[in-house]
Coordinates of C-alpha atoms in Angstrom, one line a residue:
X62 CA 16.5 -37.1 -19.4
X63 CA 15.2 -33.7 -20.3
X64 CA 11.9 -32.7 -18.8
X65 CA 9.4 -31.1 -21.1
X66 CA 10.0 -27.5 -18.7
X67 CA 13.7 -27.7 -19.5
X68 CA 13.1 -28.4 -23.3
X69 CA 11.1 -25.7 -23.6
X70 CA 13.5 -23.4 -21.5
X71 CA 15.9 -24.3 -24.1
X72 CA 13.7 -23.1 -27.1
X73 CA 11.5 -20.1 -25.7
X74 CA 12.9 -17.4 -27.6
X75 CA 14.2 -14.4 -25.4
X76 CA 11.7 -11.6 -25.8
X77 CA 8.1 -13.1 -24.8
X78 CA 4.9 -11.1 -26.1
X79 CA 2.8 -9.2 -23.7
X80 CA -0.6 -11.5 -22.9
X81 CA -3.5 -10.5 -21.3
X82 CA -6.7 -12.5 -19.8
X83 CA -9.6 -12.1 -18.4
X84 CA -9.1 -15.5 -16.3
X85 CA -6.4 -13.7 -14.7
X86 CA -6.5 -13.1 -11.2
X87 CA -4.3 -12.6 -7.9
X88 CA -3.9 -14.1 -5.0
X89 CA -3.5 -11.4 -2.3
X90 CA -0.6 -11.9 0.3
X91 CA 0.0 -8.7 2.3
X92 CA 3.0 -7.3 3.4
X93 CA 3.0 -6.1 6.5
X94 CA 6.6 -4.5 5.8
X95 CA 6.0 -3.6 2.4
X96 CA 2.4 -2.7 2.0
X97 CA 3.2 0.1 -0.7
X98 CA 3.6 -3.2 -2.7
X99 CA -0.3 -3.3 -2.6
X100 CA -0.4 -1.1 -5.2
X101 CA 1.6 -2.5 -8.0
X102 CA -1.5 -4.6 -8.5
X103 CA -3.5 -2.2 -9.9
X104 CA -1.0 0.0 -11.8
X105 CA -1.2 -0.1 -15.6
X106 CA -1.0 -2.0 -18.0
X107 CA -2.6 -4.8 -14.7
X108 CA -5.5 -5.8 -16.0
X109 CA -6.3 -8.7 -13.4
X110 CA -9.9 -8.9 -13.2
X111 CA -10.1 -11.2 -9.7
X112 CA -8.7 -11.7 -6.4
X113 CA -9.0 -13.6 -3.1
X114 CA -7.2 -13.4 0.0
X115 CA -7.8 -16.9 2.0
X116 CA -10.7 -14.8 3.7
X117 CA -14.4 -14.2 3.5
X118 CA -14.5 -10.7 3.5
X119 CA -12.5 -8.0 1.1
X120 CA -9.3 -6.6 1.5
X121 CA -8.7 -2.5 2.7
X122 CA -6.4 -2.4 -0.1
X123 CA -8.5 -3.1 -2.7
X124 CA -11.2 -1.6 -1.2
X125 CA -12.0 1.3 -4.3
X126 CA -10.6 -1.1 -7.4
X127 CA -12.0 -2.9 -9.7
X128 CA -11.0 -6.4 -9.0
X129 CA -13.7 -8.7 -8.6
X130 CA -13.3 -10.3 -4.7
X131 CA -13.7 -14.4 -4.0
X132 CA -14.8 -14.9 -0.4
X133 CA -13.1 -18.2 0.8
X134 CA -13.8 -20.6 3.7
X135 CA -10.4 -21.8 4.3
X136 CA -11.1 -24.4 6.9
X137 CA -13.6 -25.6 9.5
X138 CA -14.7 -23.2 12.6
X139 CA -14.5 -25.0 15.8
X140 CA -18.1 -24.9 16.6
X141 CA -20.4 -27.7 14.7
X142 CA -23.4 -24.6 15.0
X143 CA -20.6 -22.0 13.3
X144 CA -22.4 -20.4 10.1
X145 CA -20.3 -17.1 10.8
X146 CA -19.0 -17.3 7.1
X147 CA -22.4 -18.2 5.5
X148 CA -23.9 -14.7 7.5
X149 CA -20.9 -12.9 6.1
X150 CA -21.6 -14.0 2.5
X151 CA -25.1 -13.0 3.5
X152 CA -24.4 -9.7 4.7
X153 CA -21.8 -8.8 1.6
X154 CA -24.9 -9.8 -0.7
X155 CA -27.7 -7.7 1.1
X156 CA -25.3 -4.3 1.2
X157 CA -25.1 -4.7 -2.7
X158 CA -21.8 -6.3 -2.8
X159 CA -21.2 -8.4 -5.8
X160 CA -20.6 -12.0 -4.8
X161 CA -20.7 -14.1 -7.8
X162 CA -18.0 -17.1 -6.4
X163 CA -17.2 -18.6 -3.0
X164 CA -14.1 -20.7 -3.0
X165 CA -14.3 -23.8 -0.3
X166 CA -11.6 -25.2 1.9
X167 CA -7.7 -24.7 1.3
X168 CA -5.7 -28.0 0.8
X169 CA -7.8 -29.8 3.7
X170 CA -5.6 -32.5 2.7
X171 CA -2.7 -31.1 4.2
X172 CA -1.9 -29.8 7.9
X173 CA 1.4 -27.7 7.6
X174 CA 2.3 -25.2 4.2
X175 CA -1.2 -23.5 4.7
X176 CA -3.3 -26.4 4.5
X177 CA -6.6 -26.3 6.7
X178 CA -6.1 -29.8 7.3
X179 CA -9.3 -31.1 8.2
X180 CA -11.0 -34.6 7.2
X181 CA -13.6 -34.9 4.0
X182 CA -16.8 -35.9 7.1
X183 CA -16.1 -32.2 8.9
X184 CA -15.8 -30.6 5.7
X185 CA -18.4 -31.9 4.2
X186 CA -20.7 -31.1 7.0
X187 CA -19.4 -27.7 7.3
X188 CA -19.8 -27.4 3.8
X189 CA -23.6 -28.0 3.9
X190 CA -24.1 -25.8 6.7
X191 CA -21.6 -22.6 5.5
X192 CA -21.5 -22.8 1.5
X193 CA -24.2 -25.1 -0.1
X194 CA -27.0 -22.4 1.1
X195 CA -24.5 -19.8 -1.0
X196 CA -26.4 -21.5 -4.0
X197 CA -29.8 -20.5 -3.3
X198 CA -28.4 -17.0 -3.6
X199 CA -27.0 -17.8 -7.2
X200 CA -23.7 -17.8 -5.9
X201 CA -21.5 -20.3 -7.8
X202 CA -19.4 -22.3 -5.1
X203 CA -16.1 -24.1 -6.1
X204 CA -14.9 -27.2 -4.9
X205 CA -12.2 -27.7 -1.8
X206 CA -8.6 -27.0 -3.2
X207 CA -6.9 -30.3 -2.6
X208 CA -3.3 -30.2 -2.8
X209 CA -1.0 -32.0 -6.1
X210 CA -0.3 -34.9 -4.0
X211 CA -1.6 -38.5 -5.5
X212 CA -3.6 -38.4 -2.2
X213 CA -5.4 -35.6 -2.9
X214 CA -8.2 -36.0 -5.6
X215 CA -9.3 -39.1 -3.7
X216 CA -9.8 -36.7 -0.4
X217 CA -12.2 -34.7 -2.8
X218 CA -14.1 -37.5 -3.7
X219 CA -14.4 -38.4 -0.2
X220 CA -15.5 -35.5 0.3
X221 CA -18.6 -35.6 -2.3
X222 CA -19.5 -38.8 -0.9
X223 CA -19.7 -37.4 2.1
X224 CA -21.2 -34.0 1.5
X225 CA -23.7 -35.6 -1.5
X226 CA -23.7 -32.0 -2.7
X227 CA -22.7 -29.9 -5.7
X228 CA -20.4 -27.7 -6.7
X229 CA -20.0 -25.6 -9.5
X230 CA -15.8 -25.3 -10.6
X231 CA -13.2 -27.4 -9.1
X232 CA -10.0 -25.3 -8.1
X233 CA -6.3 -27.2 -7.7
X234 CA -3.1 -26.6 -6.8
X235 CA 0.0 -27.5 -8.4
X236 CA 3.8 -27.0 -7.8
X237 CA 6.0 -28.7 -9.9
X238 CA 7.0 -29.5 -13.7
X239 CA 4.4 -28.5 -16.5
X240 CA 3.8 -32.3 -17.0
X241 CA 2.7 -32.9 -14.1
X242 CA 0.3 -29.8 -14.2
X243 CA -1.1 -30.7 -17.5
X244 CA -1.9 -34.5 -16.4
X245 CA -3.7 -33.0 -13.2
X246 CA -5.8 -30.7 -15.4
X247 CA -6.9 -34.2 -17.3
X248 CA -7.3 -35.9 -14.1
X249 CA -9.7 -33.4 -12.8
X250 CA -11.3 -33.1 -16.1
X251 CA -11.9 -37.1 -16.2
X252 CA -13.3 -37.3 -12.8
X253 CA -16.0 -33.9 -13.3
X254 CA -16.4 -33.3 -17.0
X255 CA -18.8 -31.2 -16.6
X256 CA -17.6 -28.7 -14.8
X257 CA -15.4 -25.5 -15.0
X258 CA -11.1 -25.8 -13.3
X259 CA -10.0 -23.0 -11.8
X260 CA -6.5 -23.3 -11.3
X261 CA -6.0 -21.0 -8.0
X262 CA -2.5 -22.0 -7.1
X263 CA 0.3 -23.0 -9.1
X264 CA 4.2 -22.5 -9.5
X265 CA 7.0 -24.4 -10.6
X266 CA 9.0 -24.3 -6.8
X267 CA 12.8 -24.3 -5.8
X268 CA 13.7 -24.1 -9.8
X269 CA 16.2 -21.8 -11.8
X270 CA 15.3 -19.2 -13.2
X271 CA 15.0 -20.1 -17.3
X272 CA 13.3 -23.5 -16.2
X273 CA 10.4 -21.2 -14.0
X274 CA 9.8 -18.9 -16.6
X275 CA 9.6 -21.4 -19.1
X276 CA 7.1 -23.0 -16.7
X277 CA 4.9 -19.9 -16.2
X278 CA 4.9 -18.9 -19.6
X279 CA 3.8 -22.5 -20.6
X280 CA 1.5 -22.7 -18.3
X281 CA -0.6 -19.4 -18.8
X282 CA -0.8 -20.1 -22.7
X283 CA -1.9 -23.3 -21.7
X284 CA -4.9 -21.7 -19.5
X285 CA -5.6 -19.5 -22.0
X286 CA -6.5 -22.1 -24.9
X287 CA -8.4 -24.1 -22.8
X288 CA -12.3 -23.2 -22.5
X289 CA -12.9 -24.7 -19.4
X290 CA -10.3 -23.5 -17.7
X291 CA -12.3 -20.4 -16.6
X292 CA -9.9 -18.7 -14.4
X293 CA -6.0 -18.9 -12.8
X294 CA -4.1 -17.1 -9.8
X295 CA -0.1 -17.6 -9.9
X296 CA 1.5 -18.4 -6.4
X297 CA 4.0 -15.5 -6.5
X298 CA 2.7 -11.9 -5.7
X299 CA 5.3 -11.4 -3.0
X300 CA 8.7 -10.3 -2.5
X301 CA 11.5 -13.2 -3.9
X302 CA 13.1 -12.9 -0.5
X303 CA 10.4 -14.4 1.5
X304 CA 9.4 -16.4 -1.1
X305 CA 8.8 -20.3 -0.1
X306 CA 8.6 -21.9 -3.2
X307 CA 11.9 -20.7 -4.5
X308 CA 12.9 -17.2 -4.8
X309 CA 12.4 -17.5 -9.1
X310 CA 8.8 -17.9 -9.1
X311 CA 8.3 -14.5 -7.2
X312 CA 6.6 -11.9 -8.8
X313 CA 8.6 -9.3 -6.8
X314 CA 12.0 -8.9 -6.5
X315 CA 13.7 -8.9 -3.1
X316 CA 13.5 -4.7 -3.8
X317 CA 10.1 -5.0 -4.7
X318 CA 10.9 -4.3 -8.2
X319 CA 8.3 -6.4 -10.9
X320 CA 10.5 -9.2 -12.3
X321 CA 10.3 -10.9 -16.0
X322 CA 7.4 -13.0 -14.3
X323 CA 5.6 -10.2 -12.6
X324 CA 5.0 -8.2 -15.4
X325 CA 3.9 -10.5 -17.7
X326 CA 1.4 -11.9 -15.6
X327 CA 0.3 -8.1 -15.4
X328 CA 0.0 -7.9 -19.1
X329 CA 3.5 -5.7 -19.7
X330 CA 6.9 -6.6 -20.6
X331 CA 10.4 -8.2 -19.3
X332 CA 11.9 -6.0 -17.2
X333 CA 14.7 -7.7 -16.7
X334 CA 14.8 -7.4 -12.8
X335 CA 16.1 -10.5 -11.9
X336 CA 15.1 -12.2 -7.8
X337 CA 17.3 -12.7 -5.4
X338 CA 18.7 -16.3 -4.8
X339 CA 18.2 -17.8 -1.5
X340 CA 17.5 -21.3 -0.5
X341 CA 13.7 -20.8 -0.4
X342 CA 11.5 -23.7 -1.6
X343 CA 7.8 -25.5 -0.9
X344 CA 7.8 -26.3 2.3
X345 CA 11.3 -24.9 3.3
X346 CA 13.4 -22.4 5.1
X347 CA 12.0 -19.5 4.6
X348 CA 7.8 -19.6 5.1
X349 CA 6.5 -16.5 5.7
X350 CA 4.3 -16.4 3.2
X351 CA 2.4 -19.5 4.2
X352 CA 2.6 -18.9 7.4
X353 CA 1.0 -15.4 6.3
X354 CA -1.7 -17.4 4.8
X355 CA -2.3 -19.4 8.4
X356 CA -2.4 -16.0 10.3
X357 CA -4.9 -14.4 7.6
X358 CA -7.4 -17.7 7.6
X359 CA -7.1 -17.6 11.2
X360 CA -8.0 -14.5 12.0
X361 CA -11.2 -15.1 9.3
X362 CA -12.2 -17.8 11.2
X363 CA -11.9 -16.1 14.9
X364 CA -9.4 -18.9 15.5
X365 CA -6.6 -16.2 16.2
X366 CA -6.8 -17.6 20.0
X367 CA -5.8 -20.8 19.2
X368 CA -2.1 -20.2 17.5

C-alpha cells in the first residue's frame, strides 16, 4: 500500500517554489572538520530567524548575526543544588542579551541517539529549580522534547504531574512518514490546546531521495498553515556523509555543497546537488552527529568528566 509520502513523491511537480518563514529556524551542529560550513547559514537568500545548539549559552559562530539564540537545558546536572543553567539564563539577561525562549530537556525519554535520558521525578525537580524561575523574567519556557515513540507523550505527562508547573509551547520530535508527523501534531494539540508546538526536530530518516523531499516539502507547508505551530528546526544542517538519519535528509552534500533540501529550507532554489548514499539511518552506523549532540550538552552541563 502506498504511503501518503510516496503518493505525494509521485505527484510533487519537479520545480518546487522558493518559501520563506519566519518560524524557520536551525538547529546548530558544528563541524569540527568543516566549520567554513558555519557560514552557509547566514548567506543570502537564508532568512532563518532562530537557532539553538543543545546548549545554554550562544554559539562563536553566530556570535555578530542576526539569528535569534534558544538556550536549552538538555538534561539534568548531577548535583540536586545545580542552578548553573538558571545563573547563565540570568547572566545572558542582565548583559542585555535577548532571551525570549528556553527550551527544556532533550528526549529524556531516551538514553542513546542524544537523548538526556533521565526520569519525569528528576526532571521535574530540576525543572522547578533551573527553568520555572526563567518565567518571572518573562521568559517563555517550552516543554521537554520527548521523542516520537508511543511512550513518549505519556513521559511528558508524567512529567507535569510531577513538576505541577507550566509551560508555555510544547516542542516534539519526529522521524518518520508525514502521517505519522501530522497525527503527533493532533496528539499534542488534544492533550495542551492551549498552547503553541514547536516542532524542533523532524526528518523523514533512512528514505530515498523523492520520498524525503516529498516529506520535507509536505511537511514545511504544513507548518506554515498552521497558526499554532509557531516555529520549526529540520534535523539536517550537516554534511550527508555523517548524516545518521539517512544521508537524503541532509542539508549538505557530502562536499558541503546545499542540496535540493538545503536550499529550500533557506528560502532559494533546487540546486540540484544531489547527497551521497551511504547506509546512514536513526540510530545507525554512522552517528557522529548525535554523538556531536552528547559531547556539546555535555560540555554545557560540566559533565565532560564523566564520558
Amino acid at each position: 500500500m502506498l504511503t501518503t509520502t510516496a503518493i505525494v513523491a509521485f505527484l510533487l511537480p519537479c520545480v518546487v517554489l522558493a518559501t520563506t518563514s519566519p518560524k524557520r529556524g536551525l538547529i546548530y551542529i558544528p563541524s569540527t572538520k568543516h566549520p567554513a560550513d558555519d557560514k552557509i547559514w547566514l548567506t543570502p537568500p537564508s532568512d532563518l530567524t532562530w537557532y539553538y545548539n543543545y546548549q545554554s549559552t550562544p554559539s562563536p559562530a553566530f556570535a555578530s548575526s542576526n539569528l535569534q539564540f534558544v538556550p536549552q537545558l538538555w538534561g539534568a546536572p548531577s548535583s540536586a543544588s545545580d542552578t548553573a543553567f538558571l545563573d547563565s539564563i540570568r547572566s545572558q539577561i542582565k548583559s542585555g542579551t535577548n532571551i525570549s525562549y528556553v527550551l527544556g530537556f532533550n528526549e529524556p525519554d531516551a538514553s542513546s541517539g542524544g537523548g538526556s535520558g533521565i526520569s519525569p521525578d528528576l526532571a521535574a525537580s530540576t525543572w522547578n529549580r533551573e527553568i520555572a524561575p526563567l518565567r518571572k523574567l518573562g521568559v517563555k519556557v517550552g516543554a521537554p522534547a520527548v521523542t516520537g515513540a508511543p511512550s513518549g507523550l505519556q513521559w511528558l505527562k508524567d512529567f507535569f504531574t510531577a513538576c505541577k508547573c507550566e509551560a508555555d509551547f510544547i516542542p516534539l520530535h519526529w522521524y518518520g512518514e508525514f502521517e505519522g508527523l501530522a497525527s503527533r501534531v493532533g496528539e499534542v494539540r488534544a492533550a495542551w490546546p492551549d498552547r503553541e508546538i514547536w516542532v524542533t526536530e523532524f526528518a523523514l530518516a533512512g528514505s530515498g531521495l523523492a520520498e524525503t523531499e516529498a516529506f520535507f516539502n509536505t511537511s514545511l507547508e504544513w507548518f506554515d498553515r498552521l497558526d499554532y505551530v509557531t516555529r520549526y528546526s529540520y534535523f539536517g544542517s550537516f554534511r550527508s556523509d555523517v548524516s545518521d538519519v539517512g544521508p537524503n535528509a541532509a542539508m549538505l552534500t557530502q562536499g558541503g555543497k546545499l542540496t535540493d533540501i538545503g536550499s529550500w529550507y533557506l528560502g532559494g532554489i533546487a540546486t540540484g546537488n544531489k547527497p551521497k548514499t551511504n547506509s546512514a539511518g536513526k540510530g545507525g552506523e554512522v552517528a557522529l552527529v548525535a554523538a556531536t549532540v552528547v559531547v556539546a550538552a555535555a560540555v554545557g552541563l560540566g559533565l565532560w568528566g564523566v564520558l
